[in-house]
PDB file of C-alpha atoms in Angstrom:
ATOM      1  CA  UNK A   1      80.281 107.757 114.983  1.00 45.00           C
ATOM      2  CA  UNK A   2      78.583 106.776 118.184  1.00 51.00           C
ATOM      3  CA  UNK A   3      78.093 103.190 119.338  1.00 66.00           C
ATOM      4  CA  UNK A   4      81.302 101.838 117.893  1.00 81.00           C
ATOM      5  CA  UNK A   5      84.997 101.572 118.441  1.00 91.00           C
ATOM      6  CA  UNK A   6      87.550 103.712 116.647  1.00 96.00           C
ATOM      7  CA  UNK A   7      91.214 102.866 116.110  1.00 97.00           C
ATOM      8  CA  UNK A   8      93.822 104.519 113.921  1.00 97.00           C
ATOM      9  CA  UNK A   9      97.336 104.270 112.612  1.00 97.00           C
ATOM     10  CA  UNK A  10      99.558 106.426 110.456  1.00 96.00           C
ATOM     11  CA  UNK A  11     101.477 104.806 107.600  1.00 97.00           C
ATOM     12  CA  UNK A  12     104.321 106.385 105.676  1.00 95.00           C
ATOM     13  CA  UNK A  13     104.385 104.372 102.449  1.00 93.00           C
ATOM     14  CA  UNK A  14     102.117 102.297 100.203  1.00 93.00           C
ATOM     15  CA  UNK A  15     103.901  99.190 101.486  1.00 95.00           C
ATOM     16  CA  UNK A  16     103.118 100.137 105.091  1.00 96.00           C
ATOM     17  CA  UNK A  17      99.447 100.658 104.192  1.00 96.00           C
ATOM     18  CA  UNK A  18      99.370  97.210 102.575  1.00 97.00           C
ATOM     19  CA  UNK A  19     101.116  95.714 105.611  1.00 97.00           C
ATOM     20  CA  UNK A  20      98.505  97.204 107.935  1.00 98.00           C
ATOM     21  CA  UNK A  21      95.723  95.861 105.725  1.00 98.00           C
ATOM     22  CA  UNK A  22      97.312  92.409 105.650  1.00 98.00           C
ATOM     23  CA  UNK A  23      96.962  92.165 109.428  1.00 98.00           C
ATOM     24  CA  UNK A  24      93.160  92.375 109.054  1.00 98.00           C
ATOM     25  CA  UNK A  25      92.938  89.349 106.740  1.00 98.00           C
ATOM     26  CA  UNK A  26      93.204  86.525 109.322  1.00 98.00           C
ATOM     27  CA  UNK A  27      90.130  87.828 111.145  1.00 98.00           C
ATOM     28  CA  UNK A  28      87.795  88.230 108.172  1.00 97.00           C
ATOM     29  CA  UNK A  29      84.798  85.926 107.834  1.00 95.00           C
ATOM     30  CA  UNK A  30      82.389  85.299 104.979  1.00 95.00           C
ATOM     31  CA  UNK A  31      79.798  88.081 104.907  1.00 93.00           C
ATOM     32  CA  UNK A  32      82.034  90.800 106.352  1.00 95.00           C
ATOM     33  CA  UNK A  33      81.612  94.227 104.772  1.00 96.00           C
ATOM     34  CA  UNK A  34      84.328  96.883 104.733  1.00 97.00           C
ATOM     35  CA  UNK A  35      83.385 100.405 103.630  1.00 97.00           C
ATOM     36  CA  UNK A  36      86.351 102.372 102.295  1.00 97.00           C
ATOM     37  CA  UNK A  37      86.379 106.176 102.377  1.00 95.00           C
ATOM     38  CA  UNK A  38      89.041 108.477 101.010  1.00 93.00           C
ATOM     39  CA  UNK A  39      89.886 110.799  98.181  1.00 90.00           C
ATOM     40  CA  UNK A  40      91.209 109.590  94.862  1.00 86.00           C
ATOM     41  CA  UNK A  41      94.716 108.281  95.452  1.00 85.00           C
ATOM     42  CA  UNK A  42      94.327 108.043  99.224  1.00 92.00           C
ATOM     43  CA  UNK A  43      95.193 104.343  99.284  1.00 93.00           C
ATOM     44  CA  UNK A  44      91.858 102.509  99.218  1.00 94.00           C
ATOM     45  CA  UNK A  45      92.963 100.079  96.508  1.00 94.00           C
ATOM     46  CA  UNK A  46      96.321  99.591  98.256  1.00 95.00           C
ATOM     47  CA  UNK A  47      94.388  98.609 101.368  1.00 97.00           C
ATOM     48  CA  UNK A  48      92.402  96.007  99.407  1.00 97.00           C
ATOM     49  CA  UNK A  49      95.625  94.781  97.777  1.00 97.00           C
ATOM     50  CA  UNK A  50      97.139  94.169 101.214  1.00 97.00           C
ATOM     51  CA  UNK A  51      94.132  92.226 102.483  1.00 98.00           C
ATOM     52  CA  UNK A  52      93.771  90.247  99.255  1.00 98.00           C
ATOM     53  CA  UNK A  53      97.444  89.242  99.229  1.00 97.00           C
ATOM     54  CA  UNK A  54      97.198  88.067 102.840  1.00 98.00           C
ATOM     55  CA  UNK A  55      94.102  86.053 101.900  1.00 98.00           C
ATOM     56  CA  UNK A  56      96.150  84.307  99.208  1.00 97.00           C
ATOM     57  CA  UNK A  57      94.762  86.116  96.168  1.00 97.00           C
ATOM     58  CA  UNK A  58      97.332  85.775  93.398  1.00 95.00           C
ATOM     59  CA  UNK A  59      95.535  87.810  90.727  1.00 93.00           C
ATOM     60  CA  UNK A  60      96.523  91.469  90.361  1.00 93.00           C
ATOM     61  CA  UNK A  61      94.152  93.613  92.444  1.00 94.00           C
ATOM     62  CA  UNK A  62      93.258  96.852  90.686  1.00 93.00           C
ATOM     63  CA  UNK A  63      90.820  99.700  91.227  1.00 90.00           C
ATOM     64  CA  UNK A  64      87.264  98.822  90.160  1.00 88.00           C
ATOM     65  CA  UNK A  65      86.472 102.417  89.108  1.00 82.00           C
ATOM     66  CA  UNK A  66      85.554 101.550  85.519  1.00 85.00           C
ATOM     67  CA  UNK A  67      84.354  98.008  86.224  1.00 90.00           C
ATOM     68  CA  UNK A  68      82.217  98.842  89.299  1.00 93.00           C
ATOM     69  CA  UNK A  69      82.882  95.339  90.674  1.00 93.00           C
ATOM     70  CA  UNK A  70      85.997  93.214  90.579  1.00 93.00           C
ATOM     71  CA  UNK A  71      85.917  89.715  92.038  1.00 94.00           C
ATOM     72  CA  UNK A  72      88.868  87.694  93.250  1.00 96.00           C
ATOM     73  CA  UNK A  73      88.096  84.076  94.085  1.00 92.00           C
ATOM     74  CA  UNK A  74      91.495  82.444  94.366  1.00 91.00           C
ATOM     75  CA  UNK A  75      92.173  83.176  98.052  1.00 93.00           C
ATOM     76  CA  UNK A  76      90.964  81.830 101.406  1.00 95.00           C
ATOM     77  CA  UNK A  77      87.827  83.970 100.959  1.00 96.00           C
ATOM     78  CA  UNK A  78      86.383  85.480  97.798  1.00 95.00           C
ATOM     79  CA  UNK A  79      87.009  89.239  97.666  1.00 96.00           C
ATOM     80  CA  UNK A  80      84.347  91.502  96.145  1.00 95.00           C
ATOM     81  CA  UNK A  81      85.692  94.997  95.485  1.00 96.00           C
ATOM     82  CA  UNK A  82      82.925  97.488  94.654  1.00 95.00           C
ATOM     83  CA  UNK A  83      83.263 101.070  93.460  1.00 94.00           C
ATOM     84  CA  UNK A  84      79.825 102.719  93.443  1.00 94.00           C
ATOM     85  CA  UNK A  85      81.045 106.092  92.141  1.00 92.00           C
ATOM     86  CA  UNK A  86      79.748 105.610  88.590  1.00 92.00           C
ATOM     87  CA  UNK A  87      76.309 104.376  89.668  1.00 94.00           C
ATOM     88  CA  UNK A  88      73.457 106.869  89.551  1.00 93.00           C
ATOM     89  CA  UNK A  89      70.385 104.944  90.703  1.00 94.00           C
ATOM     90  CA  UNK A  90      69.658 102.503  93.524  1.00 92.00           C
ATOM     91  CA  UNK A  91      68.291  99.888  91.133  1.00 93.00           C
ATOM     92  CA  UNK A  92      71.791  99.569  89.627  1.00 94.00           C
ATOM     93  CA  UNK A  93      72.920  97.965  92.881  1.00 95.00           C
ATOM     94  CA  UNK A  94      70.747  94.960  92.027  1.00 92.00           C
ATOM     95  CA  UNK A  95      72.554  94.551  88.698  1.00 90.00           C
ATOM     96  CA  UNK A  96      75.902  94.081  90.452  1.00 90.00           C
ATOM     97  CA  UNK A  97      74.573  91.700  93.134  1.00 87.00           C
ATOM     98  CA  UNK A  98      75.513  94.230  95.806  1.00 91.00           C
ATOM     99  CA  UNK A  99      72.940  93.175  98.378  1.00 91.00           C
ATOM    100  CA  UNK A 100      73.896  89.507  98.464  1.00 87.00           C
ATOM    101  CA  UNK A 101      77.510  90.513  99.172  1.00 86.00           C
ATOM    102  CA  UNK A 102      76.715  92.961 102.002  1.00 86.00           C
ATOM    103  CA  UNK A 103      73.837  91.313 103.800  1.00 80.00           C
ATOM    104  CA  UNK A 104      76.128  89.384 106.147  1.00 69.00           C
ATOM    105  CA  UNK A 105      75.349  86.056 104.513  1.00 73.00           C
ATOM    106  CA  UNK A 106      77.735  86.222 101.564  1.00 78.00           C
ATOM    107  CA  UNK A 107      80.491  83.710 100.939  1.00 90.00           C
ATOM    108  CA  UNK A 108      83.247  86.329 100.792  1.00 94.00           C
ATOM    109  CA  UNK A 109      84.281  89.728 102.059  1.00 96.00           C
ATOM    110  CA  UNK A 110      82.972  92.897 100.385  1.00 96.00           C
ATOM    111  CA  UNK A 111      85.049  96.065 100.094  1.00 97.00           C
ATOM    112  CA  UNK A 112      82.873  99.019  99.087  1.00 96.00           C
ATOM    113  CA  UNK A 113      84.116 102.365  97.853  1.00 93.00           C
ATOM    114  CA  UNK A 114      81.705 105.311  97.571  1.00 92.00           C
ATOM    115  CA  UNK A 115      79.020 103.548  99.640  1.00 91.00           C
ATOM    116  CA  UNK A 116      77.932 106.968 100.952  1.00 91.00           C
ATOM    117  CA  UNK A 117      76.330 107.657  97.552  1.00 92.00           C
ATOM    118  CA  UNK A 118      73.530 105.332  98.658  1.00 94.00           C
ATOM    119  CA  UNK A 119      73.173 105.921 102.412  1.00 92.00           C
ATOM    120  CA  UNK A 120      69.923 103.958 102.620  1.00 93.00           C
ATOM    121  CA  UNK A 121      71.726 100.936 101.165  1.00 93.00           C
ATOM    122  CA  UNK A 122      74.744 100.864 103.445  1.00 90.00           C
ATOM    123  CA  UNK A 123      75.409  97.491 105.046  1.00 90.00           C
ATOM    124  CA  UNK A 124      73.702  96.995 108.403  1.00 90.00           C
ATOM    125  CA  UNK A 125      76.951  95.920 110.036  1.00 94.00           C
ATOM    126  CA  UNK A 126      80.267  97.117 108.612  1.00 95.00           C
ATOM    127  CA  UNK A 127      83.794  98.189 109.371  1.00 97.00           C
ATOM    128  CA  UNK A 128      84.497 101.654 108.001  1.00 97.00           C
ATOM    129  CA  UNK A 129      88.058 102.424 106.933  1.00 98.00           C
ATOM    130  CA  UNK A 130      88.789 106.092 106.208  1.00 97.00           C
ATOM    131  CA  UNK A 131      92.131 106.903 104.624  1.00 97.00           C
ATOM    132  CA  UNK A 132      93.477 110.417 104.306  1.00 96.00           C
ATOM    133  CA  UNK A 133      96.795 111.250 102.668  1.00 92.00           C
ATOM    134  CA  UNK A 134      98.976 114.305 102.883  1.00 91.00           C
ATOM    135  CA  UNK A 135     101.300 115.698 100.225  1.00 88.00           C
ATOM    136  CA  UNK A 136     104.287 113.749 101.606  1.00 89.00           C
ATOM    137  CA  UNK A 137     102.491 110.405 101.186  1.00 85.00           C
ATOM    138  CA  UNK A 138     101.730 109.885 104.855  1.00 94.00           C
ATOM    139  CA  UNK A 139      98.358 108.246 105.353  1.00 96.00           C
ATOM    140  CA  UNK A 140      96.059 108.284 108.351  1.00 97.00           C
ATOM    141  CA  UNK A 141      94.009 105.089 108.451  1.00 97.00           C
ATOM    142  CA  UNK A 142      91.005 105.284 110.784  1.00 97.00           C
ATOM    143  CA  UNK A 143      88.847 102.213 111.436  1.00 97.00           C
ATOM    144  CA  UNK A 144      85.400 102.502 113.001  1.00 97.00           C
ATOM    145  CA  UNK A 145      82.923  99.707 113.699  1.00 96.00           C
ATOM    146  CA  UNK A 146      79.192  99.832 113.025  1.00 95.00           C
ATOM    147  CA  UNK A 147      77.432  96.791 114.436  1.00 94.00           C
ATOM    148  CA  UNK A 148      78.209  93.761 116.554  1.00 95.00           C
ATOM    149  CA  UNK A 149      80.256  91.741 114.056  1.00 95.00           C
ATOM    150  CA  UNK A 150      82.356  94.711 112.954  1.00 96.00           C
ATOM    151  CA  UNK A 151      82.989  95.620 116.599  1.00 96.00           C
ATOM    152  CA  UNK A 152      84.269  92.082 117.245  1.00 96.00           C
ATOM    153  CA  UNK A 153      86.363  92.272 114.075  1.00 97.00           C
ATOM    154  CA  UNK A 154      87.906  95.605 115.039  1.00 97.00           C
ATOM    155  CA  UNK A 155      88.637  94.385 118.587  1.00 96.00           C
ATOM    156  CA  UNK A 156      90.618  91.349 117.454  1.00 97.00           C
ATOM    157  CA  UNK A 157      92.364  93.308 114.696  1.00 98.00           C
ATOM    158  CA  UNK A 158      93.385  96.096 117.101  1.00 97.00           C
ATOM    159  CA  UNK A 159      94.657  93.544 119.625  1.00 95.00           C
ATOM    160  CA  UNK A 160      96.968  92.029 117.017  1.00 94.00           C
ATOM    161  CA  UNK A 161     100.366  93.541 117.823  1.00 94.00           C
ATOM    162  CA  UNK A 162     101.287  93.549 114.122  1.00 95.00           C
ATOM    163  CA  UNK A 163      98.475  96.010 113.313  1.00 95.00           C
ATOM    164  CA  UNK A 164      99.844  98.663 115.706  1.00 94.00           C
ATOM    165  CA  UNK A 165      96.416 100.297 115.788  1.00 96.00           C
ATOM    166  CA  UNK A 166      95.809 102.775 118.568  1.00 93.00           C
ATOM    167  CA  UNK A 167      92.459 103.607 120.126  1.00 92.00           C
ATOM    168  CA  UNK A 168      91.319 107.121 119.373  1.00 86.00           C
ATOM    169  CA  UNK A 169      88.444 109.452 120.066  1.00 70.00           C
ATOM    170  CA  UNK A 170      86.728 111.258 117.238  1.00 61.00           C
TER     171      UNK A 170
END
């Protein structure tokens, strides 16, 4: 995780995870890519729900596990929520218009789950959010920047007092 910034926060409920995510929304720009890591049930979809709600998305935001891509266009920015778990081959990324959403020139923000399945096709510049949950429902949300734009994004997000993110070393 060299060459980037890392910030973290612990949340104690799904609502707190959504609240944290909502504080990221004002700083998102078209073309931003957010890679989400975490086990099943860790809170990745809750994170997207929080951002989407803060962007003004009124549609219900659900996990894209069986759809691979869910799009929400009724907010300030379109939200593209990808789940690459069920894909087996790189060429399938073309079928879901993955590259136009992550190349930094898209018209919305892309949230990508299971991006590590295709390491050679990770976005060039992205904010990585890793969520781990314990048995009591406490979640550790760690944000790390990869690239200039994501570093700028993480800096302004971390400086927002509502995010309550703390700088950490990994």
